[in-house]
PDB file of N, CA and C in Angstrom:
ATOM      1  N   MET P 191      -4.632  -5.478  16.133  1.00 56.00           N
ATOM      2  CA  MET P 191      -3.972  -5.338  15.302  1.00 56.00           C
ATOM      3  C   MET P 191      -2.655  -6.200  15.420  1.00 56.00           C
ATOM      4  N   LYS P 192      -2.253  -7.028  14.602  1.00 70.00           N
ATOM      5  CA  LYS P 192      -0.801  -7.843  15.062  1.00 70.00           C
ATOM      6  C   LYS P 192       0.404  -6.998  14.062  1.00 70.00           C
ATOM      7  N   LYS P 193       1.523  -7.707  14.662  1.00 87.00           N
ATOM      8  CA  LYS P 193       2.807  -7.121  14.156  1.00 87.00           C
ATOM      9  C   LYS P 193       2.855  -7.153  12.584  1.00 87.00           C
ATOM     10  N   ILE P 194       2.770  -6.010  12.229  1.00 92.00           N
ATOM     11  CA  ILE P 194       3.021  -5.690  10.872  1.00 92.00           C
ATOM     12  C   ILE P 194       3.975  -5.861  10.075  1.00 92.00           C
ATOM     13  N   THR P 195       4.437  -6.971   9.049  1.00 94.00           N
ATOM     14  CA  THR P 195       5.707  -7.409   8.346  1.00 94.00           C
ATOM     15  C   THR P 195       5.698  -6.829   7.016  1.00 94.00           C
ATOM     16  N   LEU P 196       7.295  -6.624   6.629  1.00 96.00           N
ATOM     17  CA  LEU P 196       7.644  -6.496   5.068  1.00 96.00           C
ATOM     18  C   LEU P 196       8.330  -7.550   4.428  1.00 96.00           C
ATOM     19  N   ASP P 197       7.792  -8.046   3.191  1.00 96.00           N
ATOM     20  CA  ASP P 197       8.429  -8.845   2.696  1.00 96.00           C
ATOM     21  C   ASP P 197       8.627  -8.590   1.294  1.00 96.00           C
ATOM     22  N   ARG P 198       9.906  -9.041   0.572  1.00 97.00           N
ATOM     23  CA  ARG P 198       9.950  -8.910  -0.748  1.00 97.00           C
ATOM     24  C   ARG P 198       9.165 -10.197  -1.681  1.00 97.00           C
ATOM     25  N   LEU P 199       8.670  -9.504  -2.784  1.00 94.00           N
ATOM     26  CA  LEU P 199       7.635 -10.402  -3.561  1.00 94.00           C
ATOM     27  C   LEU P 199       8.254 -10.114  -5.129  1.00 94.00           C
ATOM     28  N   ASP P 200       8.915 -10.905  -5.649  1.00 95.00           N
ATOM     29  CA  ASP P 200       9.682 -10.713  -6.593  1.00 95.00           C
ATOM     30  C   ASP P 200      10.205  -9.272  -6.708  1.00 95.00           C
ATOM     31  N   ASP P 201       9.648  -8.328  -7.808  1.00 96.00           N
ATOM     32  CA  ASP P 201      10.190  -7.213  -7.805  1.00 96.00           C
ATOM     33  C   ASP P 201       9.278  -5.884  -6.867  1.00 96.00           C
ATOM     34  N   LYS P 202       8.799  -6.416  -6.289  1.00 97.00           N
ATOM     35  CA  LYS P 202       7.760  -5.678  -5.328  1.00 97.00           C
ATOM     36  C   LYS P 202       7.557  -5.849  -4.088  1.00 97.00           C
ATOM     37  N   TRP P 203       7.120  -5.108  -3.112  1.00 98.00           N
ATOM     38  CA  TRP P 203       7.285  -5.486  -1.597  1.00 98.00           C
ATOM     39  C   TRP P 203       5.979  -5.423  -1.085  1.00 98.00           C
ATOM     40  N   MET P 204       5.896  -6.522  -0.068  1.00 97.00           N
ATOM     41  CA  MET P 204       4.465  -7.001   0.338  1.00 97.00           C
ATOM     42  C   MET P 204       4.406  -6.438   1.808  1.00 97.00           C
ATOM     43  N   VAL P 205       3.410  -5.808   2.049  1.00 97.00           N
ATOM     44  CA  VAL P 205       3.298  -5.864   3.722  1.00 97.00           C
ATOM     45  C   VAL P 205       2.206  -6.456   4.400  1.00 97.00           C
ATOM     46  N   ASP P 206       2.536  -7.227   5.227  1.00 96.00           N
ATOM     47  CA  ASP P 206       1.047  -8.290   5.672  1.00 96.00           C
ATOM     48  C   ASP P 206       0.688  -7.389   6.852  1.00 96.00           C
ATOM     49  N   LEU P 207      -0.607  -6.858   6.483  1.00 95.00           N
ATOM     50  CA  LEU P 207      -1.555  -6.263   7.502  1.00 95.00           C
ATOM     51  C   LEU P 207      -2.069  -7.322   8.669  1.00 95.00           C
ATOM     52  N   GLY P 208      -2.188  -8.681   8.269  1.00 92.00           N
ATOM     53  CA  GLY P 208      -3.197  -9.395   8.928  1.00 92.00           C
ATOM     54  C   GLY P 208      -4.493  -9.545   8.953  1.00 92.00           C
ATOM     55  N   LYS P 209      -5.123  -9.125   9.893  1.00 93.00           N
ATOM     56  CA  LYS P 209      -6.754  -9.031  10.004  1.00 93.00           C
ATOM     57  C   LYS P 209      -6.582  -7.661  10.487  1.00 93.00           C
ATOM     58  N   VAL P 210      -7.511  -6.808   9.640  1.00 92.00           N
ATOM     59  CA  VAL P 210      -7.966  -5.356  10.078  1.00 92.00           C
ATOM     60  C   VAL P 210      -9.059  -5.157   9.791  1.00 92.00           C
ATOM     61  N   THR P 211      -9.694  -4.024  10.578  1.00 92.00           N
ATOM     62  CA  THR P 211     -10.754  -3.807  10.064  1.00 92.00           C
ATOM     63  C   THR P 211     -11.431  -3.086   8.950  1.00 92.00           C
ATOM     64  N   MET P 212     -12.078  -3.048   8.100  1.00 91.00           N
ATOM     65  CA  MET P 212     -12.600  -2.279   6.875  1.00 91.00           C
ATOM     66  C   MET P 212     -12.088  -0.609   7.322  1.00 91.00           C
ATOM     67  N   GLN P 213     -12.423  -0.327   8.521  1.00 95.00           N
ATOM     68  CA  GLN P 213     -12.111   1.262   8.538  1.00 95.00           C
ATOM     69  C   GLN P 213     -10.607   1.681   8.757  1.00 95.00           C
ATOM     70  N   GLU P 214     -10.098   0.412   9.734  1.00 94.00           N
ATOM     71  CA  GLU P 214      -8.482   0.453   9.618  1.00 94.00           C
ATOM     72  C   GLU P 214      -7.668   0.474   8.047  1.00 94.00           C
ATOM     73  N   ARG P 215      -8.794  -0.425   7.572  1.00 93.00           N
ATOM     74  CA  ARG P 215      -7.893  -0.890   5.827  1.00 93.00           C
ATOM     75  C   ARG P 215      -8.290   0.730   5.142  1.00 93.00           C
ATOM     76  N   ASP P 216      -9.348   1.024   4.731  1.00 95.00           N
ATOM     77  CA  ASP P 216      -9.805   2.575   4.240  1.00 95.00           C
ATOM     78  C   ASP P 216      -8.677   3.452   4.803  1.00 95.00           C
ATOM     79  N   GLN P 217      -8.492   3.723   5.930  1.00 96.00           N
ATOM     80  CA  GLN P 217      -7.580   4.582   6.536  1.00 96.00           C
ATOM     81  C   GLN P 217      -6.206   4.638   5.844  1.00 96.00           C
ATOM     82  N   MET P 218      -5.837   3.266   6.014  1.00 96.00           N
ATOM     83  CA  MET P 218      -4.393   2.952   5.366  1.00 96.00           C
ATOM     84  C   MET P 218      -4.357   3.430   4.011  1.00 96.00           C
ATOM     85  N   LEU P 219      -5.247   2.821   3.268  1.00 96.00           N
ATOM     86  CA  LEU P 219      -5.394   3.126   1.808  1.00 96.00           C
ATOM     87  C   LEU P 219      -5.493   4.668   1.397  1.00 96.00           C
ATOM     88  N   GLU P 220      -6.311   5.310   2.231  1.00 97.00           N
ATOM     89  CA  GLU P 220      -6.222   6.831   1.884  1.00 97.00           C
ATOM     90  C   GLU P 220      -5.000   7.554   2.077  1.00 97.00           C
ATOM     91  N   TRP P 221      -4.524   7.269   3.046  1.00 97.00           N
ATOM     92  CA  TRP P 221      -3.180   7.904   3.249  1.00 97.00           C
ATOM     93  C   TRP P 221      -2.044   7.109   2.279  1.00 97.00           C
ATOM     94  N   CYS P 222      -2.136   6.054   1.886  1.00 97.00           N
ATOM     95  CA  CYS P 222      -1.389   5.831   0.480  1.00 97.00           C
ATOM     96  C   CYS P 222      -1.296   6.829  -0.423  1.00 97.00           C
ATOM     97  N   PHE P 223      -2.914   6.645  -0.782  1.00 97.00           N
ATOM     98  CA  PHE P 223      -3.017   7.491  -2.236  1.00 97.00           C
ATOM     99  C   PHE P 223      -3.115   8.873  -1.913  1.00 97.00           C
ATOM    100  N   GLN P 224      -3.058   9.274  -0.632  1.00 97.00           N
ATOM    101  CA  GLN P 224      -2.557  10.965  -0.457  1.00 97.00           C
ATOM    102  C   GLN P 224      -1.352  11.030  -0.870  1.00 97.00           C
ATOM    103  N   ASN P 225      -0.410  10.021  -0.295  1.00 96.00           N
ATOM    104  CA  ASN P 225       0.982  10.612  -0.557  1.00 96.00           C
ATOM    105  C   ASN P 225       1.394  10.112  -1.992  1.00 96.00           C
ATOM    106  N   TRP P 226       0.874   9.346  -2.492  1.00 96.00           N
ATOM    107  CA  TRP P 226       1.643   8.449  -3.857  1.00 96.00           C
ATOM    108  C   TRP P 226       0.528   8.496  -5.016  1.00 96.00           C
ATOM    109  N   GLY P 227      -0.534   8.641  -4.721  1.00 95.00           N
ATOM    110  CA  GLY P 227      -1.672   8.646  -6.216  1.00 95.00           C
ATOM    111  C   GLY P 227      -2.038   7.200  -6.359  1.00 95.00           C
ATOM    112  N   ASN P 228      -2.413   7.323  -7.291  1.00 92.00           N
ATOM    113  CA  ASN P 228      -2.980   5.800  -7.994  1.00 92.00           C
ATOM    114  C   ASN P 228      -1.749   4.712  -8.073  1.00 92.00           C
ATOM    115  N   GLN P 229      -0.683   5.437  -8.229  1.00 90.00           N
ATOM    116  CA  GLN P 229       0.411   4.470  -8.714  1.00 90.00           C
ATOM    117  C   GLN P 229       1.623   3.530  -7.556  1.00 90.00           C
ATOM    118  N   TRP P 230       0.502   3.978  -5.971  1.00 93.00           N
ATOM    119  CA  TRP P 230       1.594   3.302  -5.078  1.00 93.00           C
ATOM    120  C   TRP P 230       1.874   1.726  -5.137  1.00 93.00           C
ATOM    121  N   GLY P 231       0.739   1.012  -5.546  1.00 96.00           N
ATOM    122  CA  GLY P 231       0.563  -0.290  -5.491  1.00 96.00           C
ATOM    123  C   GLY P 231      -1.010  -0.748  -5.471  1.00 96.00           C
ATOM    124  N   GLU P 232      -1.026  -2.061  -4.989  1.00 96.00           N
ATOM    125  CA  GLU P 232      -2.302  -2.657  -4.803  1.00 96.00           C
ATOM    126  C   GLU P 232      -2.744  -3.050  -3.743  1.00 96.00           C
ATOM    127  N   VAL P 233      -3.914  -3.572  -3.104  1.00 96.00           N
ATOM    128  CA  VAL P 233      -4.204  -4.490  -2.077  1.00 96.00           C
ATOM    129  C   VAL P 233      -4.603  -5.719  -2.617  1.00 96.00           C
ATOM    130  N   ASP P 234      -4.227  -6.796  -1.738  1.00 94.00           N
ATOM    131  CA  ASP P 234      -4.933  -8.369  -2.003  1.00 94.00           C
ATOM    132  C   ASP P 234      -5.327  -8.398  -0.526  1.00 94.00           C
ATOM    133  N   THR P 235      -6.463  -9.385  -0.685  1.00 92.00           N
ATOM    134  CA  THR P 235      -6.712  -9.857   0.645  1.00 92.00           C
ATOM    135  C   THR P 235      -7.186 -11.381   0.190  1.00 92.00           C
ATOM    136  N   LYS P 236      -6.847 -12.274   1.625  1.00 91.00           N
ATOM    137  CA  LYS P 236      -6.995 -13.472   1.078  1.00 91.00           C
ATOM    138  C   LYS P 236      -7.537 -14.154   2.622  1.00 91.00           C
ATOM    139  N   PHE P 237      -8.327 -14.709   2.905  1.00 90.00           N
ATOM    140  CA  PHE P 237      -9.024 -15.594   3.757  1.00 90.00           C
ATOM    141  C   PHE P 237      -8.999 -14.378   4.982  1.00 90.00           C
ATOM    142  N   ASP P 238      -9.494 -13.234   4.717  1.00 87.00           N
ATOM    143  CA  ASP P 238      -9.788 -11.968   5.684  1.00 87.00           C
ATOM    144  C   ASP P 238      -8.293 -11.384   6.431  1.00 87.00           C
ATOM    145  N   PHE P 239      -7.489 -11.908   5.462  1.00 93.00           N
ATOM    146  CA  PHE P 239      -5.883 -11.237   5.758  1.00 93.00           C
ATOM    147  C   PHE P 239      -5.966 -10.370   4.852  1.00 93.00           C
ATOM    148  N   THR P 240      -5.220  -8.866   5.122  1.00 95.00           N
ATOM    149  CA  THR P 240      -5.285  -7.901   4.155  1.00 95.00           C
ATOM    150  C   THR P 240      -3.346  -8.052   3.660  1.00 95.00           C
ATOM    151  N   PHE P 241      -3.232  -7.523   2.486  1.00 97.00           N
ATOM    152  CA  PHE P 241      -1.592  -7.530   2.150  1.00 97.00           C
ATOM    153  C   PHE P 241      -1.750  -5.968   1.524  1.00 97.00           C
ATOM    154  N   LEU P 242      -0.753  -5.082   1.134  1.00 97.00           N
ATOM    155  CA  LEU P 242      -0.710  -4.231   0.484  1.00 97.00           C
ATOM    156  C   LEU P 242       0.704  -4.522  -0.267  1.00 97.00           C
ATOM    157  N   ILE P 243       0.636  -4.380  -1.757  1.00 97.00           N
ATOM    158  CA  ILE P 243       1.955  -4.508  -2.543  1.00 97.00           C
ATOM    159  C   ILE P 243       2.343  -3.540  -3.113  1.00 97.00           C
ATOM    160  N   PHE P 244       3.415  -2.729  -2.492  1.00 98.00           N
ATOM    161  CA  PHE P 244       4.161  -1.567  -3.072  1.00 98.00           C
ATOM    162  C   PHE P 244       5.215  -1.993  -4.476  1.00 98.00           C
ATOM    163  N   HIS P 245       5.018  -0.994  -5.030  1.00 96.00           N
ATOM    164  CA  HIS P 245       5.882  -1.247  -6.385  1.00 96.00           C
ATOM    165  C   HIS P 245       7.066  -0.558  -5.813  1.00 96.00           C
ATOM    166  N   GLN P 246       7.594   0.455  -4.877  1.00 97.00           N
ATOM    167  CA  GLN P 246       8.693   0.839  -4.423  1.00 97.00           C
ATOM    168  C   GLN P 246       8.890   0.562  -3.259  1.00 97.00           C
ATOM    169  N   LEU P 247      10.165   0.410  -3.071  1.00 97.00           N
ATOM    170  CA  LEU P 247      10.676  -0.254  -1.477  1.00 97.00           C
ATOM    171  C   LEU P 247      10.527   1.236  -0.465  1.00 97.00           C
ATOM    172  N   SER P 248      10.670   2.369  -1.053  1.00 97.00           N
ATOM    173  CA  SER P 248      10.980   3.872  -0.270  1.00 97.00           C
ATOM    174  C   SER P 248       9.561   3.683   0.333  1.00 97.00           C
ATOM    175  N   HIS P 249       8.457   3.627  -0.906  1.00 97.00           N
ATOM    176  CA  HIS P 249       6.722   3.870  -0.370  1.00 97.00           C
ATOM    177  C   HIS P 249       6.644   2.847   0.884  1.00 97.00           C
ATOM    178  N   ALA P 250       6.984   1.473   0.940  1.00 97.00           N
ATOM    179  CA  ALA P 250       6.795   0.333   1.639  1.00 97.00           C
ATOM    180  C   ALA P 250       7.285   0.958   3.090  1.00 97.00           C
ATOM    181  N   ASN P 251       8.564   1.420   2.844  1.00 97.00           N
ATOM    182  CA  ASN P 251       9.295   1.882   4.181  1.00 97.00           C
ATOM    183  C   ASN P 251       8.746   3.019   4.933  1.00 97.00           C
ATOM    184  N   TRP P 252       7.861   3.879   4.002  1.00 97.00           N
ATOM    185  CA  TRP P 252       7.160   5.081   4.918  1.00 97.00           C
ATOM    186  C   TRP P 252       6.112   4.791   5.252  1.00 97.00           C
ATOM    187  N   PHE P 253       5.470   3.565   4.479  1.00 97.00           N
ATOM    188  CA  PHE P 253       4.253   3.056   5.204  1.00 97.00           C
ATOM    189  C   PHE P 253       4.379   2.130   6.662  1.00 97.00           C
ATOM    190  N   MET P 254       5.722   1.786   6.330  1.00 96.00           N
ATOM    191  CA  MET P 254       6.154   0.985   7.904  1.00 96.00           C
ATOM    192  C   MET P 254       6.404   1.613   8.954  1.00 96.00           C
ATOM    193  N   LEU P 255       7.090   2.952   8.483  1.00 95.00           N
ATOM    194  CA  LEU P 255       7.555   4.058   9.667  1.00 95.00           C
ATOM    195  C   LEU P 255       5.951   4.649  10.201  1.00 95.00           C
ATOM    196  N   LYS P 256       5.038   4.859   9.276  1.00 95.00           N
ATOM    197  CA  LYS P 256       3.808   5.335   9.953  1.00 95.00           C
ATOM    198  C   LYS P 256       2.758   4.241  10.589  1.00 95.00           C
ATOM    199  N   TRP P 257       2.781   3.097  10.193  1.00 93.00           N
ATOM    200  CA  TRP P 257       1.660   2.224  10.406  1.00 93.00           C
ATOM    201  C   TRP P 257       2.116   1.320  11.323  1.00 93.00           C
ATOM    202  N   ALA P 258       3.431   0.697  11.605  1.00 85.00           N
ATOM    203  CA  ALA P 258       3.886  -0.343  12.161  1.00 85.00           C
ATOM    204  C   ALA P 258       4.258  -0.339  13.467  1.00 85.00           C
TER     205      ALA P 258
END
């Protein structure tokens, strides 16, 4: 896995995961749902690159502490 980065995206926060396996992605998403339920954010995939878009900076920061 490459270095995970956090960037601002309008009024949300985008975490660039790069290319991850489906198993890694599912594990990360499960962790998000366990911690914040369905309202944590959304997933975007472009050309095999995965991005998580968090609605709150605090959630994005916790994700970075856990997975980066």
